[in-house]
Short mmCIF file of C-alpha atoms in Angstrom, two decimals:
data_model
loop_
_atom_site.label_atom_id
_atom_site.label_comp_id
_atom_site.label_asym_id
_atom_site.label_seq_id
_atom_site.Cartn_x
_atom_site.Cartn_y
_atom_site.Cartn_z
CA MET E 1 0.00 0.00 0.00
CA ASP E 2 1.34 3.45 -0.95
CA THR E 3 2.06 5.91 1.86
CA PRO E 4 0.26 9.26 1.36
CA VAL E 5 2.52 12.30 1.10
CA LEU E 6 1.38 15.79 2.16
CA ILE E 7 1.88 18.41 -0.52
CA PRO E 8 2.26 22.04 0.66
CA ASN E 9 -0.44 24.58 -0.31
CA THR E 10 -2.90 21.85 -1.34
CA GLU E 11 -6.21 20.70 0.00
CA VAL E 12 -6.88 17.35 1.66
CA LYS E 13 -10.24 15.88 0.63
CA HIS E 14 -12.27 13.98 3.23
CA SER E 15 -15.03 11.54 2.32
CA SER E 16 -17.74 9.85 4.34
CA GLY E 17 -20.39 8.10 2.31
CA ASP E 18 -22.10 10.57 0.05
CA ASN E 19 -20.65 13.57 1.89
CA SER E 20 -17.28 15.09 1.09
CA TRP E 21 -15.48 18.29 2.00
CA ALA E 22 -12.05 19.87 1.63
CA CYS E 23 -9.75 21.76 3.96
CA PRO E 24 -6.22 23.12 3.73
CA CYS E 25 -3.48 20.83 4.90
CA GLU E 26 -1.18 21.62 7.82
CA ASP E 27 1.57 23.07 5.68
CA SER E 28 -0.63 25.41 3.64
CA THR E 29 -0.14 29.16 4.04
CA LEU E 30 -2.74 31.84 4.77
CA PRO E 31 -3.50 34.53 2.19
CA VAL E 32 -1.79 37.91 2.67
CA PRO E 33 -4.97 39.79 3.72
CA PHE E 34 -5.41 37.37 6.62
CA ILE E 35 -1.84 38.01 7.70
CA PHE E 36 -2.23 41.80 7.41
CA SER E 37 -5.49 41.89 9.32
CA GLY E 38 -3.99 39.61 11.95
CA HIS E 39 -1.06 41.97 12.42
CA LEU E 40 -3.48 44.88 12.66
CA LEU E 41 -5.44 43.15 15.41
CA ILE E 42 -2.20 42.43 17.24
CA ALA E 43 -1.24 46.12 16.98
CA PHE E 44 -4.59 47.21 18.45
CA PHE E 45 -4.21 44.65 21.24
CA LEU E 46 -0.68 45.80 22.10
CA LEU E 47 -1.83 49.43 22.12
CA PHE E 48 -4.66 48.51 24.49
CA MET E 49 -2.32 46.56 26.79
CA TYR E 50 0.12 49.48 26.71
CA ASN E 51 -2.56 51.82 28.04
CA VAL E 52 -3.76 49.35 30.67
CA HIS E 53 -0.21 48.77 31.87
CA ASP E 54 0.47 52.51 32.14
CA MET E 55 -2.70 53.06 34.14
CA GLN E 56 -1.40 50.70 36.80
CA PHE E 57 1.29 53.24 37.65
CA CYS E 58 -1.38 55.71 38.71
CA GLU E 59 -3.50 53.88 41.27
CA ASN E 60 -4.83 56.48 43.66
CA VAL E 61 -6.34 54.81 46.69
CA HIS E 62 -5.87 56.85 49.87
CA ARG E 63 -6.60 54.90 53.04
CA LYS E 64 -7.68 56.68 56.19
CA GLY E 65 -4.68 57.57 58.34
CA GLU E 66 -2.19 57.03 55.50
CA THR E 67 0.56 59.67 55.20
CA PHE E 68 0.48 61.81 52.09
CA MET E 69 2.75 60.87 49.25
CA ASP E 70 6.02 62.59 48.46
CA ILE E 71 5.67 64.65 45.30
CA ARG E 72 8.62 62.92 43.62
CA THR E 73 7.07 59.52 44.19
CA LEU E 74 3.77 60.78 42.82
CA ALA E 75 5.13 62.55 39.72
CA LEU E 76 7.90 60.12 38.77
CA GLU E 77 6.70 56.70 39.95
CA ARG E 78 3.01 56.61 40.80
CA CYS E 79 1.67 58.84 38.01
CA PRO E 80 4.53 59.37 35.55
CA ILE E 81 2.08 59.48 32.63
CA ARG E 82 -0.57 62.19 32.66
CA PHE E 83 -1.81 61.99 29.09
CA GLY E 84 -5.33 60.55 29.04
CA GLY E 85 -8.27 61.95 30.97
CA ARG E 86 -8.41 59.21 33.60
CA ARG E 87 -4.67 59.37 34.29
CA LYS E 88 -4.87 63.13 34.78
CA GLN E 89 -7.83 62.80 37.12
CA ARG E 90 -5.99 60.21 39.22
CA PHE E 91 -2.98 62.49 39.49
CA LEU E 92 -5.08 65.45 40.64
CA LYS E 93 -6.82 63.30 43.24
CA GLU E 94 -3.42 62.38 44.66
CA LEU E 95 -2.28 66.01 44.48
CA ASP E 96 -5.32 67.38 46.36
CA PRO E 97 -4.30 66.01 49.81
CA ILE E 98 -0.81 67.52 49.48
CA PHE E 99 -2.24 71.04 49.16
CA GLU E 100 -5.07 70.38 51.62
CA GLU E 101 -2.47 69.43 54.21
CA ALA E 102 -0.82 72.81 53.55
CA GLY E 103 -4.15 74.57 54.18
CA TYR E 104 -5.04 75.46 50.60
CA PRO E 105 -8.64 75.37 49.35
CA SER E 106 -9.09 73.88 45.87
CA HIS E 107 -11.20 74.81 42.87
CA THR E 108 -11.61 72.96 39.57
CA LEU E 109 -12.07 74.57 36.14
CA GLU E 110 -13.47 72.26 33.48
CA LYS E 111 -14.41 72.65 29.86
CA ARG E 112 -15.22 70.02 27.27
CA GLY E 113 -13.92 70.58 23.76
CA PHE E 114 -13.43 68.72 20.50
CA ARG E 115 -10.31 66.91 21.77
CA GLY E 116 -11.85 66.04 25.13
CA LYS E 117 -12.19 67.59 28.57
CA THR E 118 -9.78 70.22 29.85
CA ARG E 119 -9.35 70.24 33.64
CA ASN E 120 -7.40 72.91 35.56
CA GLN E 121 -6.93 72.69 39.31
CA ILE E 122 -6.56 75.89 41.37
CA TYR E 123 -5.16 75.90 44.91
CA ALA E 124 -5.48 79.43 46.24
CA PHE E 125 -7.12 81.89 48.59
CA GLU E 126 -8.58 83.62 45.59
CA LYS E 127 -9.76 86.78 47.37
CA THR E 128 -6.26 87.63 48.60
CA ALA E 129 -3.96 85.94 46.05
CA LYS E 130 -1.77 88.39 44.12
CA LEU E 131 0.55 85.91 42.42
CA TYR E 132 -0.13 82.53 40.84
CA ILE E 133 2.42 79.83 40.07
CA ALA E 134 1.08 77.99 37.02
CA VAL E 135 2.32 74.52 36.04
CA PRO E 136 1.46 72.46 32.96
CA TYR E 137 0.88 69.13 34.69
CA ASP E 138 0.01 67.03 31.65
CA THR E 139 2.69 65.06 29.81
CA PRO E 140 3.30 65.18 26.04
CA GLU E 141 2.65 62.59 23.38
CA ARG E 142 5.37 60.22 22.21
CA LEU E 143 7.51 61.07 19.18
CA PHE E 144 8.63 58.05 17.15
CA TRP E 145 11.99 59.53 16.27
CA HIS E 146 15.61 59.29 17.41
CA LYS E 147 15.81 62.82 18.87
CA SER E 148 13.72 65.86 19.75
CA GLU E 149 14.45 69.52 20.34
CA TYR E 150 12.08 71.48 22.55
CA TYR E 151 12.30 75.27 22.86
CA PRO E 152 10.03 76.13 25.82
CA LEU E 153 10.45 79.90 25.32
CA ASP E 154 10.02 79.88 21.54
CA GLY E 155 6.89 78.03 20.46
CA ASN E 156 7.26 78.73 16.76
CA ARG E 157 10.79 77.35 16.55
CA SER E 158 9.92 74.33 18.68
CA LEU E 159 7.09 73.49 16.29
CA ASN E 160 9.33 73.78 13.22
CA LYS E 161 12.16 71.73 14.70
CA ASN E 162 9.90 68.77 15.48
CA MET E 163 8.06 68.78 12.16
CA LEU E 164 10.03 65.79 10.81
CA ALA E 165 9.69 63.82 14.04
CA THR E 166 5.93 64.40 14.03
CA TYR E 167 4.96 63.70 10.42
CA VAL E 168 7.62 61.48 8.79
CA PRO E 169 6.60 58.32 10.75
CA ALA E 170 2.97 58.99 9.84
CA LEU E 171 3.86 59.39 6.14
CA LEU E 172 5.81 56.12 6.20
CA PHE E 173 2.85 54.32 7.73
CA TYR E 174 0.56 55.83 5.11
CA ALA E 175 2.96 54.73 2.36
CA LEU E 176 2.73 51.14 3.62
CA ILE E 177 -1.06 51.33 3.42
CA LEU E 178 -0.86 52.59 -0.17
CA LEU E 179 1.57 49.82 -1.15
CA PHE E 180 -0.79 47.24 0.27
CA VAL E 181 -3.72 48.71 -1.65
CA MET E 182 -1.78 48.91 -4.93
CA LEU E 183 0.17 45.64 -4.82
CA VAL E 184 -1.71 43.16 -2.65
CA THR E 185 -5.40 43.96 -2.99
CA PRO E 186 -5.51 43.57 -6.82
CA GLN E 187 -4.12 40.05 -6.47
CA VAL E 188 -7.10 38.93 -4.35
CA ASP E 189 -9.90 37.31 -6.38
CA ASP E 190 -12.04 35.84 -3.63
CA LEU E 191 -14.88 38.17 -2.56
CA ILE E 192 -14.57 37.36 1.14
CA LEU E 193 -10.84 37.98 1.09
CA GLN E 194 -11.41 41.29 -0.68
CA VAL E 195 -13.79 42.35 2.08
CA ILE E 196 -11.22 41.37 4.71
CA ALA E 197 -8.48 43.28 2.88
CA ASN E 198 -10.65 46.39 2.59
CA LEU E 199 -11.52 46.22 6.29
CA ALA E 200 -7.83 45.89 7.12
CA VAL E 201 -7.01 48.97 5.05
CA LEU E 202 -9.85 50.91 6.68
CA GLY E 203 -8.68 49.88 10.15
CA ALA E 204 -5.09 50.89 9.42
CA THR E 205 -6.25 54.27 8.06
CA LEU E 206 -8.40 54.94 11.14
CA LEU E 207 -5.48 53.97 13.38
CA LEU E 208 -3.23 56.43 11.55
CA MET E 209 -5.81 59.22 11.90
CA TRP E 210 -6.21 58.48 15.60
CA LEU E 211 -2.44 58.58 16.15
CA LEU E 212 -2.16 61.93 14.35
CA PHE E 213 -5.11 63.45 16.20
CA HIS E 214 -4.67 62.01 19.68
CA GLY E 215 -1.16 60.55 19.83
CA VAL E 216 0.31 57.94 22.15
CA ALA E 217 1.42 58.64 25.70
CA ASN E 218 5.13 58.96 26.38
CA ARG E 219 6.20 56.74 29.28
CA HIS E 220 9.08 58.84 30.64
CA ASN E 221 8.49 62.53 31.37
CA ALA E 222 11.03 63.61 33.97
CA ASN E 223 11.81 67.04 32.51
CA ARG E 224 8.51 67.65 30.75
CA ASN E 225 6.68 68.25 32.96
CA SER E 226 7.32 66.32 36.17
CA SER E 227 10.25 68.52 37.21
CA ALA E 228 8.04 71.64 37.06
CA VAL E 229 5.39 69.95 39.22
CA ILE E 230 8.07 69.02 41.77
CA ALA E 231 9.50 72.55 41.79
CA ALA E 232 6.06 74.09 42.41
CA VAL E 233 5.29 71.80 45.38
CA ASP E 234 8.79 72.26 46.83
CA PHE E 235 8.32 76.04 46.67
CA MET E 236 4.85 75.82 48.21
CA ARG E 237 6.28 73.97 51.22
CA THR E 238 8.66 76.87 51.96
CA LEU E 239 5.81 79.39 52.36
CA ASP E 240 4.46 80.51 55.71
CA ARG E 241 0.79 81.03 56.47
CA GLU E 242 0.62 84.67 55.34
CA GLN E 243 2.57 84.00 52.17
CA LYS E 244 0.18 81.21 51.21
CA ARG E 245 -2.70 83.66 51.30
CA ARG E 246 -0.93 85.84 48.73
CA ILE E 247 0.40 83.08 46.44
CA GLY E 248 -1.82 80.59 44.64
CA PHE E 249 -1.02 77.60 42.44
CA VAL E 250 -2.67 76.45 39.22
CA PHE E 251 -2.03 73.07 37.59
CA VAL E 252 -2.98 73.58 33.98
CA ASP E 253 -4.12 70.91 31.54
CA ARG E 254 -3.53 70.62 27.76
CA CYS E 255 -0.65 73.04 27.34
CA ASP E 256 0.25 71.81 23.86
CA ARG E 257 -0.77 72.93 20.37
CA ARG E 258 -3.40 75.64 20.91
CA CYS E 259 -3.11 75.38 24.71
CA PRO E 260 -6.80 75.17 25.67
CA GLY E 261 -5.88 74.91 29.36
CA ALA E 262 -4.20 78.31 29.32
CA GLU E 263 -7.12 79.74 27.36
CA LEU E 264 -9.53 78.40 30.00
CA LEU E 265 -7.48 79.99 32.79
CA ALA E 266 -7.30 83.36 31.02
CA SER E 267 -11.06 83.29 30.45
CA TYR E 268 -11.65 82.51 34.13
CA PHE E 269 -9.54 85.46 35.33
CA GLU E 270 -11.31 87.72 32.85
CA LYS E 271 -14.74 86.68 34.14
CA GLN E 272 -13.57 87.21 37.73
CA LYS E 273 -12.23 90.64 36.70
CA LYS E 274 -8.79 89.74 38.01
CA ASN E 275 -5.40 90.42 36.52
CA PRO E 276 -2.84 88.77 38.82
CA ASP E 277 0.82 88.18 38.12
CA ILE E 278 1.44 84.66 36.80
CA ILE E 279 4.70 82.74 36.72
CA TRP E 280 4.65 79.66 34.47
CA LEU E 281 7.01 76.81 35.26
CA ASN E 282 7.61 75.03 32.00
CA CYS E 283 10.12 72.21 31.54
CA VAL E 284 12.72 72.62 34.29
CA GLY E 285 15.17 70.61 32.23
CA ASP E 286 18.69 69.40 32.67
CA GLY E 287 21.14 72.16 31.74
CA ASP E 288 23.14 75.15 32.92
CA THR E 289 20.79 78.10 32.25
CA ILE E 290 17.49 79.33 33.63
CA GLY E 291 15.51 81.24 31.03
CA ILE E 292 12.88 83.82 31.97
CA GLY E 293 10.49 84.60 29.15
CA TYR E 294 8.22 87.61 29.19
CA ARG E 295 5.71 89.50 27.08
CA THR E 296 4.74 93.16 26.98
CA HIS E 297 3.37 93.56 30.51
CA GLY E 298 5.62 91.03 32.21
CA LYS E 299 9.04 92.55 31.62
CA ARG E 300 9.19 94.26 35.03
CA LEU E 301 8.50 91.02 36.89
CA ALA E 302 10.97 89.11 34.69
CA SER E 303 13.70 91.69 35.34
CA SER E 304 13.17 91.53 39.10
CA LEU E 305 13.47 87.72 39.00
CA ASN E 306 16.71 87.93 37.02
CA ALA E 307 18.27 90.59 39.27
CA GLY E 308 20.80 89.84 41.97
CA LYS E 309 22.99 86.83 42.59
CA LYS E 310 21.90 83.41 41.39
CA SER E 311 23.37 79.94 41.72
CA VAL E 312 22.67 79.29 38.02
CA THR E 313 23.09 81.54 35.00
CA GLY E 314 19.91 83.42 34.17
CA MET E 315 18.81 84.98 30.87
CA LEU E 316 15.82 87.05 29.76
CA PHE E 317 13.93 86.06 26.61
CA ASP E 318 11.44 88.27 24.77
CA MET E 319 8.42 86.09 23.86
CA ASN E 320 6.47 88.66 21.89
CA GLY E 321 5.50 87.99 18.29
CA ASN E 322 5.76 84.48 16.90
CA ARG E 323 7.68 83.16 19.90
CA CYS E 324 4.53 82.99 22.01
CA LEU E 325 2.61 80.93 19.44
CA GLN E 326 1.85 77.34 20.48
CA THR E 327 2.64 78.31 24.11
CA VAL E 328 0.58 79.32 27.13
CA MET E 329 1.99 82.85 26.90
CA ASN E 330 -0.20 83.47 23.87
CA TYR E 331 -3.15 84.01 26.24
CA LEU E 332 -1.57 85.84 29.19
CA ASP E 333 0.64 88.75 28.20
CA LYS E 334 1.21 89.82 31.81
CA GLY E 335 2.81 86.56 32.86
CA VAL E 336 6.38 85.34 32.72
CA MET E 337 7.68 81.85 32.00
CA ILE E 338 10.56 80.09 33.72
CA ALA E 339 12.30 77.17 32.03
CA ALA E 340 15.72 75.54 32.32
CA GLY E 341 18.03 73.99 29.76
CA THR E 342 21.00 74.91 27.60
CA VAL E 343 21.46 77.83 25.21
CA ASP E 344 22.04 76.78 21.60
CA ALA E 345 24.16 78.47 18.95
CA LYS E 346 21.34 80.85 18.00
CA GLY E 347 20.77 82.00 21.57
CA SER E 348 17.54 80.08 22.25
CA LEU E 349 16.90 77.97 25.34
CA LEU E 350 16.89 74.29 24.34
CA VAL E 351 15.81 71.11 26.14
CA ARG E 352 16.70 67.89 24.35
CA ASN E 353 15.06 64.47 24.28
CA THR E 354 11.64 65.28 25.68
CA GLN E 355 8.75 63.19 24.30
CA LEU E 356 11.17 60.25 24.07
CA SER E 357 12.11 57.31 26.28
CA LYS E 358 15.33 59.21 27.10
CA ASP E 359 13.53 61.73 29.34
CA ARG E 360 14.29 59.89 32.58
CA GLN E 361 16.52 62.12 34.73
CA ILE E 362 15.62 65.25 36.68
CA ASP E 363 18.19 67.82 37.78
CA GLU E 364 17.68 68.38 41.51
CA SER E 365 20.10 71.32 41.60
CA MET E 366 18.12 73.07 38.88
CA ILE E 367 14.84 72.49 40.74
CA ALA E 368 16.39 74.01 43.87
CA ALA E 369 17.64 76.99 41.84
CA VAL E 370 14.16 77.60 40.44
CA CYS E 371 12.68 77.53 43.96
CA GLU E 372 15.22 80.14 45.08
CA LEU E 373 14.30 82.25 42.07
CA LEU E 374 10.59 82.09 42.94
CA LYS E 375 11.26 83.47 46.40
CA LYS E 376 12.11 86.82 44.79
CA ALA E 377 8.55 87.07 43.52
CA ILE E 378 6.82 86.64 46.89
CA PRO E 379 4.43 89.64 47.22
CA ARG E 380 5.02 91.97 50.11
CA LYS E 381 2.32 92.69 52.64
#
């Protein structure tokens, strides 16, 4: 009797009486559309697991009698990612007890927009506060590139420098979709397989649009903006009771692109008929220079902060014109912005490797220098 031999990419026919059917043998290969759609499902699954895993860093259960968390543990370990709405809410819930312990009342500003809800948290005695320390507490989206250059005091240049890092990966992904449509789809004759291929292309296109519109959270955000959050809380803990009544703190959401969080804060002060001084802490990065940016009505405050002896080199930066675009200073011309980094060849303050996995190390000496700088702005009685 002859021994049957399996032939790759063939069908094995089964018979039982009058009934017969066929199925692919063990060595047969799946059509390309099945493989592509399978990879697409795997990508969605990994993206989902990525988000679930990140959320585990931000558990926020406070038990009765438990001591409040150190701000470094909260910003760098417990809630290092503050990108999605639920992660931000968890962070603010952990931050509330820190300021409540210091005697601060809290107030939440919320507004829902096209990209989702914007939530600002104010800790202040609002009737007596003359100065507000504002901090962008959210963390940026991930750039799929080998480097990034962030200019915290020049929004227009920062946008131009990261253009390649933002759009080239998306264009490459779109090119792969086009190649699949042009080369693979025409080779499919079966109607069911054509439907599967079209669904795979649609899913990949929707994924690309979602990534461009919403982005993916960056896992490591030491300099942008965890260091600024740490500096604000460290400074708050140096204030006495009377100073706390004159200095408030605002943790501002969505300080990227059009900065809806800053717009919400400016609108709130306008409705309250208030015009306080505001100092923004933005990206206290690793470097050797503290930059103080100002607009038209903030030059006096910026000059007073830069005066006198400092442990770190300080420089003033004019943020009028295009430099304030894509920054929070576009909405508050009376405020000043403090950032730290290195000065590049063109004289701009530069922070490297934010929005990447390389953003892992904070500069404690720079945080301490910023706190000393803020003490110069404490309003007198």
